PDB file of C-alpha atoms in Angstrom:
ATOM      1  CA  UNK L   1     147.001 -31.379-114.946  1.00 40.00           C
ATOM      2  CA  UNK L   2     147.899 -29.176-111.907  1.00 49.00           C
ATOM      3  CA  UNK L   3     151.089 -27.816-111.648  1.00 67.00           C
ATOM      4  CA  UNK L   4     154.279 -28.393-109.221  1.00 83.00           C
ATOM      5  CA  UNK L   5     156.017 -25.301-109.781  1.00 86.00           C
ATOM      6  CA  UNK L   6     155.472 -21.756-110.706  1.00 90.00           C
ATOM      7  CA  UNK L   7     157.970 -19.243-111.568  1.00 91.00           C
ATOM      8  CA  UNK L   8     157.657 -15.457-112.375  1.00 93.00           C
ATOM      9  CA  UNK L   9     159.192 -12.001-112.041  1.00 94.00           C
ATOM     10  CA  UNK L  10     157.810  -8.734-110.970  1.00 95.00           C
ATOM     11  CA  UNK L  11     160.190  -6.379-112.715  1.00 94.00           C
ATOM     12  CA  UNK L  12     159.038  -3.495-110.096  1.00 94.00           C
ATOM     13  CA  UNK L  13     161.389  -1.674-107.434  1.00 96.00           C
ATOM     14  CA  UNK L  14     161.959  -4.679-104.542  1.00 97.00           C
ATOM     15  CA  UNK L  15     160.000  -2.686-101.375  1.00 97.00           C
ATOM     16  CA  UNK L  16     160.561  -4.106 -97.796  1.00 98.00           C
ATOM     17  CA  UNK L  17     158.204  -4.380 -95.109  1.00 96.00           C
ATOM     18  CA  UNK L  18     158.437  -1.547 -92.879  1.00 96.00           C
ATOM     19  CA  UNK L  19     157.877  -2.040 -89.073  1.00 92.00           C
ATOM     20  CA  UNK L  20     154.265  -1.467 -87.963  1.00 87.00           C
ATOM     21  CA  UNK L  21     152.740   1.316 -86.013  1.00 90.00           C
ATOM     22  CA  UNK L  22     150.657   1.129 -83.233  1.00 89.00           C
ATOM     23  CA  UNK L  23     147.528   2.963 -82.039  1.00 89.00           C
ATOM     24  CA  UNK L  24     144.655   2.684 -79.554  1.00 88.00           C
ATOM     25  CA  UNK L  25     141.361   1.302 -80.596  1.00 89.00           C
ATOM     26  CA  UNK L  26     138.692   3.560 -80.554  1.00 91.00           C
ATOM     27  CA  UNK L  27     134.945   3.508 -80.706  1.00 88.00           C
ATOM     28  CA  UNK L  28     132.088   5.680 -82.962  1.00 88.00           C
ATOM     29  CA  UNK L  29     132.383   8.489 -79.862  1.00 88.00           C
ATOM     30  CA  UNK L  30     136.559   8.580 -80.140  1.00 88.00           C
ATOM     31  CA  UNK L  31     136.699   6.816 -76.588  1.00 88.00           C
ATOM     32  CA  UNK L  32     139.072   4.042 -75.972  1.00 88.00           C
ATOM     33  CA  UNK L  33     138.622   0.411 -76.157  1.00 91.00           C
ATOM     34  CA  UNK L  34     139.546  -1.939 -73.292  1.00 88.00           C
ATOM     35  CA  UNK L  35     139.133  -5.756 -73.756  1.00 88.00           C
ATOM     36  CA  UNK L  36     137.820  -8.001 -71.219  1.00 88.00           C
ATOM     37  CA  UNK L  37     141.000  -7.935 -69.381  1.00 91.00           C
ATOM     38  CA  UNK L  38     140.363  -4.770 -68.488  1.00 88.00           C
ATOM     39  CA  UNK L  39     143.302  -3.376 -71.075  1.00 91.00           C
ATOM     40  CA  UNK L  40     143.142  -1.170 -74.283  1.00 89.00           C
ATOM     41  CA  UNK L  41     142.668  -2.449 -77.396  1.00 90.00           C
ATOM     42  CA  UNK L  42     145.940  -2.178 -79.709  1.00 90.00           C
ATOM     43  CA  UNK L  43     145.899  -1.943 -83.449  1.00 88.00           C
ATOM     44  CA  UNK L  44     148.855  -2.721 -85.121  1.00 90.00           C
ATOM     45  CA  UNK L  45     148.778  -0.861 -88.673  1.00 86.00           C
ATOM     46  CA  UNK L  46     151.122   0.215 -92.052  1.00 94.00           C
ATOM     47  CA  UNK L  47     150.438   3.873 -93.165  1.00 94.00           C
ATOM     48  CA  UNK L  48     148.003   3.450 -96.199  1.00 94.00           C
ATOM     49  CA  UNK L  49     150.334   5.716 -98.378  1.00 95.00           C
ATOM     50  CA  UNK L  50     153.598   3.178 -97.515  1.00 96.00           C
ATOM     51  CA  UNK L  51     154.443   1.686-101.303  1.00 96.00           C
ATOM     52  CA  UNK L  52     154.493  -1.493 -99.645  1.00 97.00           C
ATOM     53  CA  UNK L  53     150.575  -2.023-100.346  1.00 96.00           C
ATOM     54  CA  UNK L  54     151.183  -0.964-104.131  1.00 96.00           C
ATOM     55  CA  UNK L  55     154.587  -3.424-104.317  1.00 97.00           C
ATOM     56  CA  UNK L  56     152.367  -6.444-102.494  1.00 97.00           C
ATOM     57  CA  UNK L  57     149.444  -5.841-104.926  1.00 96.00           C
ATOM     58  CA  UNK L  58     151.528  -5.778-108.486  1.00 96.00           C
ATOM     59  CA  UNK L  59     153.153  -8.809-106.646  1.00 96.00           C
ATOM     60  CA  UNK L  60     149.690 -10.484-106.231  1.00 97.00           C
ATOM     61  CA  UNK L  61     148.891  -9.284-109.714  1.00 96.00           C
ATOM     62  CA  UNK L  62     151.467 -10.966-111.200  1.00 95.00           C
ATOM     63  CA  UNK L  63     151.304 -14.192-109.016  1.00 95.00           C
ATOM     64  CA  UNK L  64     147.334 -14.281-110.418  1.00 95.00           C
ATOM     65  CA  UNK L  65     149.000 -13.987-114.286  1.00 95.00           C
ATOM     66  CA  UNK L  66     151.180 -16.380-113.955  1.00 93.00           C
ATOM     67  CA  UNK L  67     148.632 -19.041-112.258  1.00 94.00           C
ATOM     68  CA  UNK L  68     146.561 -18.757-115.457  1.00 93.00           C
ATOM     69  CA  UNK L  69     149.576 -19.363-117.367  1.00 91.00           C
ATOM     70  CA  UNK L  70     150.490 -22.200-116.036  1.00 88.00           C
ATOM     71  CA  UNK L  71     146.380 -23.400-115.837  1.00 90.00           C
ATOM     72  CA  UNK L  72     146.621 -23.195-111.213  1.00 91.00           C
ATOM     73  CA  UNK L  73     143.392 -22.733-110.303  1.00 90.00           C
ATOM     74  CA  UNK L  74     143.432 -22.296-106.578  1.00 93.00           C
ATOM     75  CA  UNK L  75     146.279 -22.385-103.808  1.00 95.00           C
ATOM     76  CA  UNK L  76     148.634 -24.957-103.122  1.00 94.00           C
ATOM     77  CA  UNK L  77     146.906 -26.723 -99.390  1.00 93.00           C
ATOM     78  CA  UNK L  78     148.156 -28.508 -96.488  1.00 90.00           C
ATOM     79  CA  UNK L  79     151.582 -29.367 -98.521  1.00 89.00           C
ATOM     80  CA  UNK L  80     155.135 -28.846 -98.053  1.00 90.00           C
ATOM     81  CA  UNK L  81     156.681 -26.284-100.578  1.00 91.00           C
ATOM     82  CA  UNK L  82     160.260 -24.948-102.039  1.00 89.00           C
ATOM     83  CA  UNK L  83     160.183 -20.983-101.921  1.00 92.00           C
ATOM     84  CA  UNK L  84     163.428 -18.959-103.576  1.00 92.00           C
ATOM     85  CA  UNK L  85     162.909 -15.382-103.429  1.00 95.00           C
ATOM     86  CA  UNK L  86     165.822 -13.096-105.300  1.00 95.00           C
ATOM     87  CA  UNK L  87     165.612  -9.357-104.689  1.00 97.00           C
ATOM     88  CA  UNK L  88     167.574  -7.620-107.065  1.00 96.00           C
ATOM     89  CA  UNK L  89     168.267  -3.624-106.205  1.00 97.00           C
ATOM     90  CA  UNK L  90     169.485  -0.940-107.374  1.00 95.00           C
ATOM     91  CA  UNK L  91     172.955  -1.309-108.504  1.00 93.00           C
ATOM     92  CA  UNK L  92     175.295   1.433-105.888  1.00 89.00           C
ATOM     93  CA  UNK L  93     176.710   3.684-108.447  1.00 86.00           C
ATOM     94  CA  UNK L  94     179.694   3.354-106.045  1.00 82.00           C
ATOM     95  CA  UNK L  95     179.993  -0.400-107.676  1.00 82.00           C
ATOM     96  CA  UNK L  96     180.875   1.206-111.256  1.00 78.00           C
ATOM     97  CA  UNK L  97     183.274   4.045-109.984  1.00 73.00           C
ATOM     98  CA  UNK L  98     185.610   2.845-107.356  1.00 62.00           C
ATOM     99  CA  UNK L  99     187.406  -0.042-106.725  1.00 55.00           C
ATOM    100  CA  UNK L 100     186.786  -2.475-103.830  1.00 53.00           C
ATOM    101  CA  UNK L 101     187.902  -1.687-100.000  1.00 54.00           C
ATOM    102  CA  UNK L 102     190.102  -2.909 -97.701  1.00 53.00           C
ATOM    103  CA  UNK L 103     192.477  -5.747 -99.008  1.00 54.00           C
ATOM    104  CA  UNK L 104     190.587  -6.126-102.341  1.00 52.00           C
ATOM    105  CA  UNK L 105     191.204  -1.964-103.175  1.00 57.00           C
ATOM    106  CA  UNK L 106     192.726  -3.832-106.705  1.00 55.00           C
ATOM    107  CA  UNK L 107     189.809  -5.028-108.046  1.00 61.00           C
ATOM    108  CA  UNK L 108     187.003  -3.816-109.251  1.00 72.00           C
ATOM    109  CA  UNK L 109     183.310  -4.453-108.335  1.00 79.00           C
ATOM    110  CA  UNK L 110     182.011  -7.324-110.291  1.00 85.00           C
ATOM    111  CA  UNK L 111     179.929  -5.898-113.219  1.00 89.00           C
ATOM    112  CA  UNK L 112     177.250  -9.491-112.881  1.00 92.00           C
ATOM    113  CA  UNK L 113     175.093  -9.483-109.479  1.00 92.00           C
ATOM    114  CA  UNK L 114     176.715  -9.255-106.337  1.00 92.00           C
ATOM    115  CA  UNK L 115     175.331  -9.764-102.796  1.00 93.00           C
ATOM    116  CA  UNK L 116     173.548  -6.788-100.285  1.00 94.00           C
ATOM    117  CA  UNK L 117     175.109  -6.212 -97.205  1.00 92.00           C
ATOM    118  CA  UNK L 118     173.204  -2.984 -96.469  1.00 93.00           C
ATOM    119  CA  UNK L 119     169.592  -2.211 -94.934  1.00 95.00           C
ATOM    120  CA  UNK L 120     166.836  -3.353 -95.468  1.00 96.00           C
ATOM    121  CA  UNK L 121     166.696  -6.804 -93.877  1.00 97.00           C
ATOM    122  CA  UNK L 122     166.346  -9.959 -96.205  1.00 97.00           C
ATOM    123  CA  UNK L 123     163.468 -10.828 -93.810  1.00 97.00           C
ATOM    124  CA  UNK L 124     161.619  -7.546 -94.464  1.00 98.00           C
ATOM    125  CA  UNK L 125     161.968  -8.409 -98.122  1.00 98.00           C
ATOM    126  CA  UNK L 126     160.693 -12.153 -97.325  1.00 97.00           C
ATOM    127  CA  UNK L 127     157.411 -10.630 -95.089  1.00 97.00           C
ATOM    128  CA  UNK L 128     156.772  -8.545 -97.896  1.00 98.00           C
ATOM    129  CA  UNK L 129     156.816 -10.769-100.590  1.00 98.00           C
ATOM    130  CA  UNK L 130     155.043 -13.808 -98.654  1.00 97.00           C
ATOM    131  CA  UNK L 131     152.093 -11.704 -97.353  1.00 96.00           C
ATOM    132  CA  UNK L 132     151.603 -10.886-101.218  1.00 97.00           C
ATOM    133  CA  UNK L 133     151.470 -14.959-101.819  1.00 97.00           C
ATOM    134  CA  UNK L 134     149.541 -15.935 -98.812  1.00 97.00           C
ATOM    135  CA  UNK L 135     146.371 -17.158-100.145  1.00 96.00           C
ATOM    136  CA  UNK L 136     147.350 -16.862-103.827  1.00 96.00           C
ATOM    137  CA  UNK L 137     149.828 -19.087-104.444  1.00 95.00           C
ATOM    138  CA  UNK L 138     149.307 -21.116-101.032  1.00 96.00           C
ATOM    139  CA  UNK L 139     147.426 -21.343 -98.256  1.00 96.00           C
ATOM    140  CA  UNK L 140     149.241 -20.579 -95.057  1.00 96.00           C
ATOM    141  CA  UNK L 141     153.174 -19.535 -95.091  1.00 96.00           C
ATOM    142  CA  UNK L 142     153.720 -22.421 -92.797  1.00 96.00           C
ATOM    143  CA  UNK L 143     153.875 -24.516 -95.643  1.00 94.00           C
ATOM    144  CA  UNK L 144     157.041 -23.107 -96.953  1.00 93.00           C
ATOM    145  CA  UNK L 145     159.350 -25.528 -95.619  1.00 90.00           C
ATOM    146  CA  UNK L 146     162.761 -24.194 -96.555  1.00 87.00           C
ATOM    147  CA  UNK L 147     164.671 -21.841 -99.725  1.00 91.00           C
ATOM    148  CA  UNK L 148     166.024 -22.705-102.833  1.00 88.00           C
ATOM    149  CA  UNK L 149     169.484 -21.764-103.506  1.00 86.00           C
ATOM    150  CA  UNK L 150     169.480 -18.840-104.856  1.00 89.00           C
ATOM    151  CA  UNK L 151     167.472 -16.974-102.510  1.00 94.00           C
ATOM    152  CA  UNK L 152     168.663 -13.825-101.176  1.00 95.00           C
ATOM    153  CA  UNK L 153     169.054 -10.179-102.192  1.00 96.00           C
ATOM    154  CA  UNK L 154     171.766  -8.215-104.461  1.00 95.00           C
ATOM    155  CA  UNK L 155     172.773  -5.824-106.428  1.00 95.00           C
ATOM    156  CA  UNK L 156     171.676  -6.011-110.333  1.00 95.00           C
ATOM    157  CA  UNK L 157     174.006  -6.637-113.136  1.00 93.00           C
ATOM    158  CA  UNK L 158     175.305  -3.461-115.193  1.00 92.00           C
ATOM    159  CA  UNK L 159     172.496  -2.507-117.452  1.00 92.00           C
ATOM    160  CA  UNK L 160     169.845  -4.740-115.688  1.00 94.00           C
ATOM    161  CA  UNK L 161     166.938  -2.920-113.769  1.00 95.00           C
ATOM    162  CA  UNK L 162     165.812  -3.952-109.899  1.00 96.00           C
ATOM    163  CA  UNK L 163     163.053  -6.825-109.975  1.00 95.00           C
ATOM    164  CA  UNK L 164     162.321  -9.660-107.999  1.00 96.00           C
ATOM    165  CA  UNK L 165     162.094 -13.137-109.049  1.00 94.00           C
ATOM    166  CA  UNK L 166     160.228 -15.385-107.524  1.00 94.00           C
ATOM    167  CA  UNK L 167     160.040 -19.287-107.761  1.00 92.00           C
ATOM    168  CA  UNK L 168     157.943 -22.268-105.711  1.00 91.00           C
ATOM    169  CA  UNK L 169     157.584 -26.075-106.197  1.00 88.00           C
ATOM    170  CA  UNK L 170     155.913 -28.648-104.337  1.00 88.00           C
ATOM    171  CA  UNK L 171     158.185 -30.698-102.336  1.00 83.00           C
ATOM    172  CA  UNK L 172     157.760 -34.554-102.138  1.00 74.00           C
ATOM    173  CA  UNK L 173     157.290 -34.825 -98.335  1.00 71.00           C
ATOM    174  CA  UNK L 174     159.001 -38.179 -98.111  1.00 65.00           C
ATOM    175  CA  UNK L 175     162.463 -37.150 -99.206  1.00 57.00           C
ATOM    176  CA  UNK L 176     162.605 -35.057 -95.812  1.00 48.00           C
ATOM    177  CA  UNK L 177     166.223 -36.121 -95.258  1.00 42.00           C
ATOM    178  CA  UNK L 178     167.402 -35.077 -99.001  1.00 39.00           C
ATOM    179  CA  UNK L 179     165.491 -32.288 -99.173  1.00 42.00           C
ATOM    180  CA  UNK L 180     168.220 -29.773 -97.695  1.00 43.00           C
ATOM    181  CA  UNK L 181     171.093 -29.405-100.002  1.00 39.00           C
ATOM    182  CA  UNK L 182     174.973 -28.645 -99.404  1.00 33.00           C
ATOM    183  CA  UNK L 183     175.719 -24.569 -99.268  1.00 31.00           C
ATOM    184  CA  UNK L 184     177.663 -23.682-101.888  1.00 31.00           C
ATOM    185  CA  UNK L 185     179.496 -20.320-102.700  1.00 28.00           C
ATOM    186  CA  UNK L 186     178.171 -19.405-105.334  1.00 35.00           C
ATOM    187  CA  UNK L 187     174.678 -19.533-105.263  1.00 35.00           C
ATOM    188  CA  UNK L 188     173.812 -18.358-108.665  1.00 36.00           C
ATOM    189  CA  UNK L 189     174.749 -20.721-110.691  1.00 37.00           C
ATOM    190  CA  UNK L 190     172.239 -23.404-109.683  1.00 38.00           C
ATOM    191  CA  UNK L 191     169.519 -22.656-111.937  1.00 44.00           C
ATOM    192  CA  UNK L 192     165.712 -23.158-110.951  1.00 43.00           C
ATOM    193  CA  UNK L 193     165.190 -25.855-113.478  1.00 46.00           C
ATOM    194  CA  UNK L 194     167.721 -27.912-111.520  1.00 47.00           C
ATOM    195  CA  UNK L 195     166.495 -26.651-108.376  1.00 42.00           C
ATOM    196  CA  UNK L 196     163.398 -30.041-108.179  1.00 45.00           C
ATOM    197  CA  UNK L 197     166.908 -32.495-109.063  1.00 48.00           C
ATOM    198  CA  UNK L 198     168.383 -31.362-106.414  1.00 43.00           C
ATOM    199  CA  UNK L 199     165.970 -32.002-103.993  1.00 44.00           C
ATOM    200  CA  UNK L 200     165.913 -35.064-104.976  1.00 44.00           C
ATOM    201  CA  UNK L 201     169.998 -35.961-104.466  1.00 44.00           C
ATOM    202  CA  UNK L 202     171.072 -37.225-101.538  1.00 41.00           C
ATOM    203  CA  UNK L 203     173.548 -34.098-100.018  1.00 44.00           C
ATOM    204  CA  UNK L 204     177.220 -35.724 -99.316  1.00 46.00           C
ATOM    205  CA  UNK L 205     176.376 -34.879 -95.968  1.00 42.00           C
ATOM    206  CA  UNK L 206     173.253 -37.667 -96.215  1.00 39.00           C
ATOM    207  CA  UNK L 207     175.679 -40.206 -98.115  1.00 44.00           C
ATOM    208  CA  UNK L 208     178.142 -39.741 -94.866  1.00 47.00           C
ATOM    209  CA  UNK L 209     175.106 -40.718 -92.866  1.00 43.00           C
ATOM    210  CA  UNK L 210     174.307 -43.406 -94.613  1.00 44.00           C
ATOM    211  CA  UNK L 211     178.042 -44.656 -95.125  1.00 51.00           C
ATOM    212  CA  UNK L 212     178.235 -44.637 -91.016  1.00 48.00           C
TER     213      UNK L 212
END
């Protein structure tokens, strides 16, 4: 029976997409490329030493062993799917030998997971990650409709190590209106075995709806 959901972790150092460099096309002789609008031929390209390629491919890899597991032969197609990405980095070693700034100089940095503020981009993370799935786990990243909630990057727990986790489930495309659940502030403590239940519960903004 084919699954609805697949969860794994990559327990390698999170590595964001870095912005690509460009470079004129060129032919056997070294000469230029123009198109047939009369223009050069860009190539948009990542250097092939960037540890991006190595973090996308022990992404794949693991995506691959955990779609035996779990008995998924081939991509998810043409439906709508729950993606919840959590980059975990390197804990600042800042976080375990100051206290906080500003009006919370009192406390101390929490010693569980915290959130990133800091470079690089959640998005970066995202690209990376998804071009790694593309074709593995589905077909075309348009079908990730929206993110669980617990997506998002931070800091590791004292004594942890930086990984990312990575979760997806099919999405019952005719609970479109539920589908989109209440933020809440703390994120973590929905776990991804609740994550298909909540889906399915109408949000107390959709009950307001309803009640109007």
């Amino acid at each position: 029976m084919p699954t609805d959901r697949i969860h794994f972790v990559v327990n390698e150092l999170p590595i964001a997409q870095p912005r690509h460099k460009a470079t004129v096309m060129t032919d056997g002789a070294g000469n230029p490329i123009k198109g047939e609008n009369g223009r050069f031929v860009i190539k948009n390209y990542i250097d092939a030493d960037n540890p991006v390629h190595q973090f996308k491919y022990t992404v794949r890899r693991m995506a691959i062993e955990a779609m035996r597991r779990q008995n998924m032969v081939e991509p998810w197609t043409d439906v709508p799917l729950v993606l919840e990405i959590r980059i975990l980095v390197a804990r600042p070693t800042w976080a375990d030998t100051m206290a906080g700034r500003g009006k919370d100089k009192q406390r101390r940095w929490p010693e569980g997971e915290f959130p990133v503020w800091k470079r690089p981009d959640l998005d970066n993370y995202e690209k990376a990650v998804m071009d790694a799935l593309k074709g593995t786990i589905w077909k075309d990243d348009s079908q990730v409709a929206f993110y669980g909630p617990k997506h998002g990057k931070f800091y590791h727990a004292m004594g942890d190590h930086p990984r990312v986790e990575i979760a997806c489930a099919m999405v019952d495309p005719w609970t479109t209106e539920r589908i989109k659940t209440e933020p809440t502030i703390e994120p973590m403590t929905v776990s991804f075995n609740d994550l298909l239940e909540l889906i399915g519960r109408p949000s107390a903004a959709y009950k307001a709806r309803k009640e109007n």
